[in-house]
């Protein structure tokens, strides 16, 4: 009996001692204290050390573009860290060019604030703001794409963005996640209605944010967005416009189509849209309707796997087939591509082979 | 007690009695992390460090706490929590003081908690009744031996990936087990050269 009690005490004692020891070590070693972040040599920010630079800035309402939620895979969060960033980490090197390395460019989601930092943030990023929004309406467009209509609650003027740009949608922690997560979604609605935004969101298997949006989000719920972000918008020129999208990649292009209509831009515009079956042709009628409203617009959907019932008479195959078939060599085009990485990259390769130069190809890769 | 000096024991633990190739301990991280030299080295270094330190700590706890209290039959559970706590401590320290190393080792460090070679080394030194000095030599030697083995296999696999066209079914763990088996055969030739118990 005594032995039993003794062993219980001893084993629990050892466990407790180790726990105590770790707890002390943790509070001493992992306590980074306060750090100063000097921004553009003027603004001094005091933050609690130990968190990634990206999230420390975000807590202070300075929003840096990021599509991956800080996982180090999108490389949008690049910033110049002039002092205090420590060595460049192996998680960053794949995304940094030699030139960027020489200029102290870092991925701000990977740099941890461990001591005082000196950083540089492009002026235009200070314009990015955070907004409370309410979910007004959720509509199923296809089996895996939903249209989400939001209303900005924070202010009357809403958000000012260029058609084609994206916002970050932040969803709360839920069953599948350990913390609140955010991802990039392009605005599909016209930039005129600046308080009422529409996003088109594809369900990604096991995706943190898209699953929340598809299976957990309710109408009436309040969330936050921040933005606008991105360089994907219509350039000023008189070249013909070619828009290419698959799936929810249609979103920014819809906003651009609204812009072309509103600003009465007379440039010849073509939209190649790829889907599997007729069921996957989201907003078919709406896009078709632009043909009557815009001065010079052609909508060319193509189906890769039309079914018997579809009775599809139009183009078949992928969007790349349309490029092969309809885009002549060295066409004087400006191309805007949006959708999955694979699609964007194969279109880009093909267009370059056709002699369209890199400066005239713009894209957003959704991943 | 084995009558063997620490230097010889260190050498024996690295080569003739390599814990991985003669005892087949620590195979699971060995199979999964040996895809390339870089990560093999990272994990190897972490194992050497943790194995050496936990050998010492476990030795002290065993002889100065468990044995006097007649609790030596609890050594498995005690050793395991000590190894786990130690790994945790190493992890937070490395993260704080060597951020670049942390990212190389990052995912491997927690894996070490369940590396059976580490528990194995601590148990062997009790069973074989090593002294403290011998224990340090054995812990370090076993760690280094494990590291050399994983680096060797890592470099072979890296080379294979670039040059060999393997049949589909042999890719990954299958070919690694073949390579390990052949290496273990070679190491069998050493067995018995040095008596370590
Ligand atoms: C500039 C920009 C604009 C974007 N606009 C839109 C938009 O308008 N509509 C929209 O639906 N999405 C858009 N995205 C993609 C979006 O930001 C998310 O990446 C996507 O919703 C997946 O997030 P998740 O949290 O659901 O999945 P995660 O939890 O991030 O990922 C889960 C798994 O799915 C994989 N994965 C991630 N994204 C994709 C993908 N797109 N397709 C296939 N697999 C993927 C990941 O590699 C991971 O293994 C945009 C991305 C960028 C960079
Ligand atoms: S936020 Fe995506 S790489 Fe940093």
Coordinates of C-alpha atoms and ligand atoms in Angstrom, one line a residue:
Chain A
X1 CA 0.0 0.0 0.0
X2 CA 2.7 2.4 1.0
X3 CA 4.7 1.5 -2.2
X4 CA 1.5 2.2 -4.2
X5 CA 1.1 5.7 -2.7
X6 CA 4.8 6.3 -3.0
X7 CA 4.9 5.5 -6.7
X8 CA 1.8 7.6 -7.4
X9 CA 3.4 10.5 -5.6
X10 CA 6.8 10.0 -7.2
X11 CA 5.5 9.6 -10.8
X12 CA 3.1 12.5 -10.4
X13 CA 5.9 14.5 -8.8
X14 CA 8.2 13.9 -11.8
X15 CA 5.4 14.9 -14.2
X16 CA 4.6 18.0 -12.2
X17 CA 8.2 19.0 -12.0
X18 CA 8.7 18.7 -15.7
X19 CA 5.5 20.6 -16.4
X20 CA 6.6 23.4 -14.0
X21 CA 10.1 23.4 -15.6
X22 CA 8.6 23.7 -19.1
X23 CA 6.2 26.4 -18.0
X24 CA 9.0 28.5 -16.5
X25 CA 11.2 27.9 -19.5
X26 CA 8.3 28.8 -21.8
X27 CA 7.6 32.1 -20.0
X28 CA 11.2 33.1 -20.0
X29 CA 12.4 31.8 -23.4
X30 CA 9.2 32.4 -25.4
X31 CA 8.6 35.9 -24.0
X32 CA 9.8 38.3 -26.5
X33 CA 8.6 41.5 -24.8
X34 CA 7.6 44.6 -26.6
X35 CA 9.3 45.5 -29.9
X36 CA 9.2 48.7 -32.0
X37 CA 8.5 48.6 -35.6
X38 CA 9.7 51.7 -37.5
X39 CA 7.8 52.1 -40.7
X40 CA 9.1 54.2 -43.6
X41 CA 11.3 56.1 -41.1
X42 CA 8.4 57.9 -39.7
X43 CA 5.8 55.8 -38.0
X44 CA 6.8 54.0 -34.8
X45 CA 4.6 51.0 -33.9
X46 CA 4.9 49.2 -30.6
X47 CA 3.9 45.5 -30.7
X48 CA 4.0 42.4 -28.5
X49 CA 6.9 40.3 -29.9
X50 CA 6.7 36.7 -30.9
X51 CA 4.1 36.9 -33.7
X52 CA 4.7 37.1 -37.5
X53 CA 5.3 40.6 -38.8
X54 CA 2.2 40.3 -41.1
X55 CA -0.2 39.6 -38.3
X56 CA 1.4 42.2 -36.0
X57 CA 0.9 44.8 -38.7
X58 CA -2.7 43.6 -39.3
X59 CA -3.5 44.0 -35.7
X60 CA -2.5 47.6 -36.0
X61 CA -4.8 48.0 -39.1
X62 CA -2.0 48.0 -41.6
X63 CA -3.0 45.5 -44.2
X64 CA -0.5 43.8 -46.4
X65 CA -1.7 41.7 -49.3
X66 CA -1.9 38.0 -48.6
X67 CA -3.9 35.3 -50.2
X68 CA -2.7 32.2 -48.4
X69 CA -3.5 33.5 -44.9
X70 CA 0.1 33.6 -43.9
X71 CA 1.1 30.1 -44.8
X72 CA 4.0 31.2 -46.9
X73 CA 2.7 30.0 -50.2
X74 CA 1.3 33.0 -52.1
X75 CA 4.3 35.3 -51.8
X76 CA 2.1 38.4 -52.0
X77 CA 3.1 39.6 -48.6
X78 CA 6.6 40.8 -49.6
X79 CA 8.0 43.8 -47.8
X80 CA 11.4 45.4 -47.3
X81 CA 12.8 44.6 -43.9
X82 CA 15.8 46.9 -43.5
X83 CA 16.9 46.0 -40.0
X84 CA 16.1 43.4 -37.4
X85 CA 14.6 40.7 -39.6
X86 CA 17.2 38.1 -38.9
X87 CA 18.4 35.5 -41.4
X88 CA 16.3 34.7 -44.5
X89 CA 14.4 31.5 -43.7
X90 CA 14.3 28.4 -45.9
X91 CA 10.5 28.9 -46.2
X92 CA 11.2 32.3 -47.9
X93 CA 14.0 31.6 -50.3
X94 CA 11.9 29.8 -53.0
X95 CA 9.9 33.0 -53.4
X96 CA 12.6 35.6 -53.4
X97 CA 14.7 36.6 -56.5
X98 CA 18.3 37.4 -56.2
X99 CA 17.5 41.1 -56.6
X100 CA 14.9 41.0 -53.9
X101 CA 17.3 39.2 -51.5
X102 CA 19.8 42.0 -52.1
X103 CA 17.1 44.6 -51.4
X104 CA 16.2 43.0 -48.1
X105 CA 12.8 41.9 -49.4
X106 CA 11.2 39.3 -47.1
X107 CA 7.9 37.5 -46.8
X108 CA 6.3 39.3 -43.9
X109 CA 4.2 36.3 -42.8
X110 CA 7.5 34.4 -42.2
X111 CA 9.5 37.1 -40.4
X112 CA 8.8 37.0 -36.7
X113 CA 9.0 40.1 -34.6
X114 CA 11.8 39.2 -32.1
X115 CA 13.4 42.6 -31.7
X116 CA 13.1 46.1 -33.1
X117 CA 12.5 46.2 -36.8
X118 CA 12.9 48.8 -39.5
X119 CA 10.6 48.2 -42.5
X120 CA 9.2 49.9 -45.6
X121 CA 5.6 49.8 -46.6
X122 CA 4.4 51.2 -50.0
X123 CA 2.2 54.2 -49.4
X124 CA -0.8 52.8 -51.3
X125 CA -1.1 49.9 -48.8
X126 CA -2.1 52.5 -46.1
X127 CA -5.3 53.0 -48.1
X128 CA -6.4 49.5 -47.4
X129 CA -9.0 49.4 -44.7
X130 CA -11.0 46.9 -42.8
X131 CA -14.8 46.8 -43.0
X132 CA -17.6 45.0 -41.1
X133 CA -20.0 43.4 -43.5
X134 CA -23.2 41.5 -43.2
X135 CA -24.0 38.6 -45.4
X136 CA -27.1 39.7 -47.3
X137 CA -27.7 36.7 -49.6
X138 CA -26.1 33.4 -50.5
X139 CA -27.0 31.9 -53.8
X140 CA -26.0 28.5 -55.3
X141 CA -24.7 29.2 -58.8
X142 CA -23.4 25.8 -59.6
X143 CA -22.8 22.6 -57.6
X144 CA -19.6 24.1 -56.2
X145 CA -19.8 27.9 -56.6
X146 CA -21.8 30.2 -54.5
X147 CA -22.5 33.9 -54.9
X148 CA -22.1 35.8 -51.7
X149 CA -23.6 39.2 -51.4
X150 CA -22.3 41.5 -48.7
X151 CA -23.2 44.8 -47.4
X152 CA -20.6 47.1 -45.9
X153 CA -21.8 48.3 -42.4
X154 CA -18.8 50.3 -41.3
X155 CA -19.4 53.4 -43.4
X156 CA -21.7 55.0 -45.9
X157 CA -19.2 55.4 -48.8
X158 CA -18.3 51.7 -48.7
X159 CA -15.1 50.5 -50.3
X160 CA -13.4 52.2 -53.3
X161 CA -11.8 49.6 -55.6
X162 CA -10.8 49.2 -59.2
X163 CA -12.8 46.5 -61.0
X164 CA -10.7 43.3 -61.0
X165 CA -9.2 43.9 -57.5
X166 CA -9.8 41.6 -54.6
X167 CA -10.6 41.7 -50.9
X168 CA -9.7 39.4 -48.1
X169 CA -12.6 37.7 -46.4
X170 CA -12.0 36.8 -42.8
X171 CA -14.1 34.0 -41.2
X172 CA -14.2 33.1 -37.5
X173 CA -12.6 30.0 -36.0
X174 CA -14.8 27.0 -36.4
X175 CA -14.7 23.2 -36.2
X176 CA -12.1 22.8 -39.0
X177 CA -9.7 25.6 -38.0
X178 CA -7.6 26.5 -35.1
X179 CA -7.9 30.2 -35.5
X180 CA -9.8 32.8 -37.6
X181 CA -8.6 32.5 -41.2
X182 CA -8.7 34.8 -44.2
X183 CA -8.4 34.3 -48.0
X184 CA -8.5 36.5 -51.1
X185 CA -11.7 36.8 -53.1
X186 CA -12.1 38.9 -56.2
X187 CA -15.0 41.3 -56.3
X188 CA -17.6 40.4 -58.9
X189 CA -19.9 43.3 -58.6
X190 CA -19.6 46.7 -60.2
X191 CA -17.3 49.2 -58.5
X192 CA -20.2 51.7 -58.5
X193 CA -22.2 49.9 -55.9
X194 CA -19.4 50.3 -53.3
X195 CA -21.4 49.2 -50.3
X196 CA -22.9 46.1 -51.9
X197 CA -20.3 43.6 -52.9
X198 CA -20.6 40.2 -54.5
X199 CA -18.0 37.5 -54.3
X200 CA -18.1 34.1 -56.1
X201 CA -16.6 31.4 -54.0
X202 CA -15.7 27.9 -55.2
X203 CA -15.7 25.1 -52.7
X204 CA -12.2 23.6 -52.3
X205 CA -12.1 20.2 -50.8
X206 CA -11.1 20.6 -47.1
X207 CA -10.4 24.2 -47.7
X208 CA -10.6 26.2 -44.5
X209 CA -12.4 29.3 -45.7
X210 CA -14.3 28.0 -48.7
X211 CA -15.8 25.2 -46.6
X212 CA -16.9 27.8 -44.0
X213 CA -18.5 29.9 -46.7
X214 CA -20.3 26.9 -48.2
X215 CA -21.4 24.9 -45.2
X216 CA -21.4 27.1 -42.2
X217 CA -22.0 30.7 -43.2
X218 CA -25.6 32.0 -42.7
X219 CA -27.4 34.9 -44.2
X220 CA -27.5 37.8 -41.7
X221 CA -24.1 36.9 -40.2
X222 CA -21.5 39.6 -39.7
X223 CA -17.9 39.2 -40.9
X224 CA -15.0 41.4 -41.7
X225 CA -13.3 42.1 -45.0
X226 CA -10.3 44.2 -45.8
X227 CA -9.0 45.6 -49.1
X228 CA -8.8 46.5 -51.9
X229 CA -5.8 44.6 -53.1
X230 CA -4.2 43.7 -56.4
X231 CA -2.8 44.8 -59.7
X232 CA -5.3 42.9 -61.8
X233 CA -7.4 45.7 -63.4
X234 CA -8.0 47.1 -66.9
X235 CA -5.1 49.0 -68.3
X236 CA -5.5 52.1 -70.3
X237 CA -4.7 51.5 -74.0
X238 CA -6.6 50.9 -77.2
X239 CA -5.6 47.3 -77.7
X240 CA -8.4 44.7 -78.1
X241 CA -9.3 43.0 -74.8
X242 CA -9.3 39.2 -74.3
X243 CA -10.7 38.0 -71.1
X244 CA -10.2 34.3 -70.1
X245 CA -11.7 32.5 -67.1
X246 CA -12.8 29.2 -65.6
X247 CA -15.0 28.7 -62.6
X248 CA -15.1 31.5 -60.1
X249 CA -12.3 33.2 -62.1
X250 CA -15.2 34.9 -63.8
X251 CA -15.7 37.1 -60.8
X252 CA -13.2 39.9 -61.5
X253 CA -14.0 39.8 -65.2
X254 CA -17.7 40.5 -64.4
X255 CA -16.7 43.6 -62.5
X256 CA -14.5 44.6 -65.5
X257 CA -17.4 44.0 -67.9
X258 CA -19.6 46.4 -65.7
X259 CA -16.8 48.9 -66.0
X260 CA -16.6 48.6 -69.8
X261 CA -20.3 49.2 -70.0
X262 CA -20.4 52.1 -67.6
X263 CA -17.4 53.9 -69.0
X264 CA -18.5 53.1 -72.6
X265 CA -15.1 51.7 -73.5
X266 CA -15.3 50.9 -77.2
X267 CA -12.4 48.4 -77.3
X268 CA -13.2 45.1 -79.0
X269 CA -13.7 42.6 -76.1
X270 CA -13.9 38.8 -76.1
X271 CA -14.5 36.5 -73.1
X272 CA -13.4 32.9 -73.3
X273 CA -15.1 31.0 -70.5
X274 CA -14.3 27.3 -69.8
X275 CA -16.6 24.9 -67.8
X276 CA -17.3 21.2 -67.7
X277 CA -21.0 21.0 -68.5
X278 CA -23.9 23.4 -69.1
X279 CA -24.6 23.2 -65.3
X280 CA -21.2 24.7 -64.6
X281 CA -21.8 27.8 -66.8
X282 CA -22.5 30.3 -64.0
X283 CA -24.2 33.5 -64.9
X284 CA -24.6 32.4 -68.5
X285 CA -27.6 34.6 -69.3
X286 CA -26.1 37.6 -67.5
X287 CA -22.9 37.4 -69.4
X288 CA -24.7 36.8 -72.7
X289 CA -26.7 39.9 -72.0
X290 CA -23.6 42.0 -72.0
X291 CA -23.4 41.2 -75.8
X292 CA -26.4 43.5 -76.3
X293 CA -25.3 46.2 -73.8
X294 CA -21.6 46.6 -74.7
X295 CA -20.4 48.2 -77.9
X296 CA -18.3 45.3 -79.1
X297 CA -18.4 42.2 -77.0
X298 CA -18.4 38.5 -77.8
X299 CA -19.0 35.8 -75.2
X300 CA -17.4 32.4 -76.1
X301 CA -18.1 29.7 -73.6
X302 CA -16.5 26.3 -74.1
X303 CA -17.4 23.0 -72.5
X304 CA -14.8 20.3 -71.8
X305 CA -17.3 17.5 -70.9
X306 CA -20.8 18.3 -72.2
X307 CA -23.3 15.6 -71.4
X308 CA -26.0 14.1 -73.6
X309 CA -28.8 16.2 -72.0
X310 CA -26.8 19.4 -72.5
X311 CA -27.4 19.3 -76.2
X312 CA -24.4 21.6 -76.5
X313 CA -23.9 23.2 -79.9
X314 CA -21.2 25.6 -78.9
X315 CA -17.4 25.3 -78.6
X316 CA -16.0 22.1 -77.0
X317 CA -12.7 21.6 -75.2
X318 CA -10.8 23.8 -72.9
X319 CA -10.1 27.5 -73.1
X320 CA -6.7 26.7 -74.5
X321 CA -8.4 25.2 -77.5
X322 CA -10.1 28.5 -78.1
X323 CA -6.8 30.3 -78.0
X324 CA -5.3 27.8 -80.5
X325 CA -8.3 28.2 -82.8
X326 CA -9.2 31.9 -82.7
X327 CA -6.1 33.9 -81.6
X328 CA -3.9 34.8 -84.6
X329 CA -0.1 35.1 -84.2
X330 CA 1.0 38.4 -82.8
X331 CA -2.5 39.7 -82.3
X332 CA -2.6 43.2 -80.8
X333 CA -4.2 42.1 -77.6
X334 CA -4.3 42.7 -73.9
X335 CA -5.2 39.5 -72.1
X336 CA -6.7 39.2 -68.6
X337 CA -6.7 35.6 -67.3
X338 CA -8.2 34.5 -64.0
X339 CA -8.7 31.0 -62.5
X340 CA -6.7 28.0 -61.3
X341 CA -2.9 28.1 -61.5
X342 CA -2.8 25.3 -64.1
X343 CA -5.3 27.0 -66.4
X344 CA -3.5 30.4 -66.1
X345 CA -0.1 29.0 -66.7
X346 CA -1.1 26.9 -69.7
X347 CA -2.9 29.9 -71.3
X348 CA 0.1 32.1 -70.6
X349 CA 2.5 29.7 -72.3
X350 CA 0.3 29.3 -75.3
X351 CA -0.2 33.1 -75.7
X352 CA 3.5 33.7 -75.4
X353 CA 4.1 31.1 -78.1
X354 CA 1.6 33.0 -80.2
X355 CA 3.8 36.1 -79.9
X356 CA 1.9 38.0 -77.3
X357 CA 4.4 39.6 -75.0
X358 CA 4.5 39.3 -71.3
X359 CA 3.6 42.9 -70.6
X360 CA 0.2 42.4 -72.3
X361 CA -0.8 39.4 -70.2
X362 CA -2.3 40.0 -66.8
X363 CA -3.6 37.4 -64.4
X364 CA -4.8 36.4 -61.0
X365 CA -3.9 32.8 -60.0
X366 CA -6.5 31.4 -57.6
X367 CA -4.5 29.5 -55.0
Chain B
X1 CA 28.9 -3.7 -16.2
X2 CA 30.6 -3.8 -19.5
X3 CA 34.3 -3.4 -19.1
X4 CA 35.0 -1.1 -22.0
X5 CA 36.4 2.4 -22.2
X6 CA 34.3 5.3 -23.3
X7 CA 36.2 6.0 -26.5
X8 CA 35.8 2.5 -27.7
X9 CA 32.2 2.5 -26.8
X10 CA 31.6 5.7 -28.7
X11 CA 33.2 4.1 -31.8
X12 CA 31.3 0.9 -31.3
X13 CA 28.0 2.7 -31.0
X14 CA 28.6 4.6 -34.2
X15 CA 29.9 1.8 -36.4
X16 CA 29.9 -1.8 -35.2
X17 CA 26.7 -1.6 -33.2
X18 CA 24.9 1.1 -35.1
X19 CA 21.5 1.4 -33.4
X20 CA 19.6 1.8 -36.7
X21 CA 21.4 -0.9 -38.8
X22 CA 21.9 -3.5 -36.1
X23 CA 18.9 -2.9 -33.8
X24 CA 16.5 -1.4 -36.3
X25 CA 15.4 1.3 -34.0
X26 CA 14.1 4.6 -35.2
X27 CA 13.0 3.3 -38.5
X28 CA 9.8 5.3 -38.9
X29 CA 11.3 8.8 -39.2
X30 CA 14.2 7.2 -40.9
X31 CA 12.0 6.0 -43.8
X32 CA 10.0 9.2 -44.1
X33 CA 12.6 11.9 -43.7
X34 CA 15.5 10.3 -45.7
X35 CA 14.3 11.6 -49.0
X36 CA 17.2 14.1 -49.3
X37 CA 20.5 14.8 -47.6
X38 CA 19.5 18.2 -46.3
X39 CA 16.6 17.1 -44.2
X40 CA 18.4 13.9 -43.2
X41 CA 21.2 16.1 -41.8
X42 CA 18.7 18.3 -40.0
X43 CA 17.0 15.4 -38.3
X44 CA 20.3 13.7 -37.7
X45 CA 21.7 16.6 -35.8
X46 CA 18.6 16.9 -33.7
X47 CA 18.7 13.2 -32.9
X48 CA 22.4 13.4 -31.8
X49 CA 21.6 16.3 -29.5
X50 CA 18.5 14.9 -28.0
X51 CA 19.9 11.4 -27.6
X52 CA 23.0 12.5 -25.8
X53 CA 21.2 14.8 -23.4
X54 CA 18.3 12.4 -22.6
X55 CA 20.8 9.6 -22.1
X56 CA 22.4 11.7 -19.3
X57 CA 19.2 12.9 -17.8
X58 CA 17.6 9.5 -17.8
X59 CA 20.7 8.0 -16.3
X60 CA 20.6 10.5 -13.5
X61 CA 16.9 10.2 -12.9
X62 CA 17.1 6.4 -13.0
X63 CA 20.0 5.9 -10.6
X64 CA 19.2 8.9 -8.3
X65 CA 15.4 8.9 -8.2
X66 CA 13.8 5.7 -9.4
X67 CA 16.3 3.1 -7.9
X68 CA 16.4 4.6 -4.4
X69 CA 12.6 4.8 -4.4
X70 CA 12.3 1.3 -5.8
X71 CA 10.4 2.6 -8.7
X72 CA 12.7 1.3 -11.4
X73 CA 9.8 -0.6 -13.1
X74 CA 8.4 2.8 -14.0
X75 CA 11.3 3.6 -16.2
X76 CA 9.4 3.4 -19.5
X77 CA 6.8 6.0 -18.6
X78 CA 9.3 8.2 -16.8
X79 CA 11.8 8.0 -19.7
X80 CA 9.1 8.8 -22.2
X81 CA 7.9 11.9 -20.5
X82 CA 11.5 13.1 -19.9
X83 CA 12.3 12.7 -23.6
X84 CA 9.0 14.5 -24.5
X85 CA 9.7 17.4 -22.2
X86 CA 13.3 17.7 -23.3
X87 CA 12.2 17.8 -26.9
X88 CA 9.7 20.5 -26.1
X89 CA 12.4 22.6 -24.3
X90 CA 14.8 22.2 -27.2
X91 CA 12.1 23.3 -29.6
X92 CA 11.3 26.5 -27.8
X93 CA 14.9 27.3 -27.3
X94 CA 15.9 26.7 -30.9
X95 CA 12.9 28.8 -32.1
X96 CA 14.0 31.7 -29.9
X97 CA 17.7 31.6 -30.5
X98 CA 18.3 30.0 -33.9
X99 CA 15.3 30.9 -36.1
X100 CA 16.9 29.7 -39.3
X101 CA 17.8 26.3 -37.7
X102 CA 14.3 26.1 -36.3
X103 CA 12.8 26.2 -39.8
X104 CA 15.2 23.5 -41.0
X105 CA 14.4 21.3 -38.0
X106 CA 11.0 22.6 -37.2
X107 CA 8.8 19.6 -38.2
X108 CA 11.5 17.1 -37.3
X109 CA 11.9 18.1 -33.7
X110 CA 8.5 16.9 -32.5
X111 CA 9.0 13.7 -34.5
X112 CA 11.9 12.9 -32.2
X113 CA 9.6 12.5 -29.3
X114 CA 8.4 9.3 -30.7
X115 CA 11.7 8.1 -32.2
X116 CA 12.1 4.8 -30.6
X117 CA 15.9 4.8 -31.0
X118 CA 16.1 7.5 -28.4
X119 CA 14.1 5.5 -25.8
X120 CA 16.1 2.5 -26.9
X121 CA 19.4 4.1 -26.2
X122 CA 18.2 5.1 -22.7
X123 CA 17.0 1.6 -22.0
X124 CA 20.1 -0.1 -23.3
X125 CA 22.3 1.9 -21.0
X126 CA 20.3 0.8 -18.0
X127 CA 20.1 -2.8 -19.1
X128 CA 23.8 -2.9 -19.9
X129 CA 24.6 -1.2 -16.6
X130 CA 26.8 1.5 -18.1
X131 CA 28.5 4.1 -16.0
X132 CA 27.7 7.8 -16.4
X133 CA 30.7 8.4 -18.7
X134 CA 29.9 5.2 -20.7
X135 CA 26.3 6.4 -21.0
X136 CA 27.3 9.7 -22.4
X137 CA 29.6 8.0 -24.9
X138 CA 26.9 5.5 -25.8
X139 CA 24.2 8.2 -26.2
X140 CA 26.3 10.4 -28.4
X141 CA 27.6 7.4 -30.4
X142 CA 24.2 6.0 -31.0
X143 CA 23.0 9.4 -32.1
X144 CA 25.9 9.9 -34.5
X145 CA 25.5 6.4 -35.8
X146 CA 21.9 7.0 -36.5
X147 CA 22.7 10.3 -38.2
X148 CA 25.3 8.8 -40.4
X149 CA 23.0 6.0 -41.4
X150 CA 20.2 8.4 -42.4
X151 CA 22.6 10.7 -44.3
X152 CA 24.0 7.7 -46.2
X153 CA 20.5 6.5 -47.2
X154 CA 19.4 10.1 -47.8
X155 CA 22.2 10.6 -50.3
X156 CA 21.6 7.3 -52.0
X157 CA 17.9 8.1 -52.4
X158 CA 18.7 11.6 -53.7
X159 CA 21.0 10.1 -56.3
X160 CA 18.3 7.4 -57.2
X161 CA 15.7 10.1 -57.7
X162 CA 17.9 11.8 -60.3
X163 CA 19.2 8.8 -62.1
X164 CA 17.3 5.6 -61.6
X165 CA 14.0 4.8 -63.2
X166 CA 12.3 2.6 -60.5
X167 CA 9.3 0.5 -61.1
X168 CA 6.3 2.2 -59.6
X169 CA 5.8 -0.3 -56.8
X170 CA 9.4 0.1 -55.6
X171 CA 9.3 3.9 -55.1
X172 CA 9.5 5.5 -51.7
X173 CA 9.6 3.2 -48.6
X174 CA 10.0 0.0 -50.6
X175 CA 13.4 0.9 -52.2
X176 CA 14.4 2.5 -48.9
X177 CA 13.9 -0.8 -47.1
X178 CA 16.0 -2.6 -49.7
X179 CA 18.8 -0.1 -49.3
X180 CA 18.6 -0.3 -45.6
X181 CA 18.6 -4.1 -45.7
X182 CA 21.7 -4.2 -47.8
X183 CA 23.5 -1.7 -45.6
X184 CA 22.4 -3.7 -42.5
X185 CA 23.9 -6.8 -44.1
X186 CA 27.2 -5.0 -44.6
X187 CA 27.1 -3.9 -40.9
X188 CA 26.4 -7.5 -39.8
X189 CA 30.0 -8.2 -40.7
X190 CA 31.1 -5.9 -37.9
X191 CA 29.0 -7.7 -35.3
X192 CA 30.9 -9.2 -32.5
X193 CA 34.1 -7.1 -33.2
X194 CA 33.6 -5.1 -30.1
X195 CA 31.7 -6.5 -27.1
X196 CA 29.6 -3.7 -25.7
X197 CA 27.7 -5.5 -23.0
Ligands
LIG1 C1 -5.7 37.2 -56.0 C2 -6.6 36.1 -55.7 C3 -8.0 36.1 -55.9 C4 -8.8 35.1 -55.6 N1 -10.2 35.2 -55.9 C5 -11.0 34.1 -55.7 C6 -12.4 34.2 -56.0 O1 -12.9 35.2 -56.5 N2 -13.1 33.1 -55.8 C7 -12.6 31.9 -55.3 O2 -13.4 31.0 -55.1 N3 -11.3 31.9 -54.9 C8 -10.5 32.9 -55.1 N4 -9.2 32.8 -54.8 C9 -8.7 31.6 -54.1 C10 -9.0 31.8 -52.6 O3 -8.2 32.9 -52.1 C11 -8.6 30.6 -51.7 O4 -7.3 30.2 -52.1 C12 -9.5 29.4 -51.9 O5 -10.8 29.8 -51.7 C13 -9.1 28.2 -51.0 O6 -9.1 28.6 -49.7 P1 -9.5 27.7 -48.5 O7 -9.3 28.3 -47.2 O8 -10.9 27.2 -48.7 O9 -8.5 26.5 -48.7 P2 -7.1 26.2 -47.9 O10 -7.4 25.8 -46.6 O11 -6.3 27.4 -48.2 O12 -6.6 25.1 -48.8 C14 -6.9 23.7 -48.6 C15 -6.2 22.8 -49.7 O13 -6.7 23.1 -51.0 C16 -5.7 23.6 -51.9 N5 -6.2 24.7 -52.6 C17 -6.2 26.0 -52.2 N6 -6.8 26.8 -53.2 C18 -7.2 26.0 -54.1 C19 -7.9 26.2 -55.4 N7 -8.3 27.5 -55.7 N8 -8.2 25.2 -56.1 C20 -7.8 23.9 -55.8 N9 -7.2 23.6 -54.6 C21 -6.9 24.7 -53.8 C22 -4.5 24.0 -51.0 O14 -3.3 23.7 -51.7 C23 -4.7 23.1 -49.8 O15 -4.1 21.8 -50.0 C24 -8.3 33.9 -55.1 C25 -6.9 33.8 -54.8 C26 -6.1 34.9 -55.1 C27 -4.6 34.7 -54.9
LIG2 S1 1.0 35.6 -46.8 FE1 1.1 34.3 -48.4 S2 3.2 34.0 -48.5 FE2 3.1 35.4 -46.9

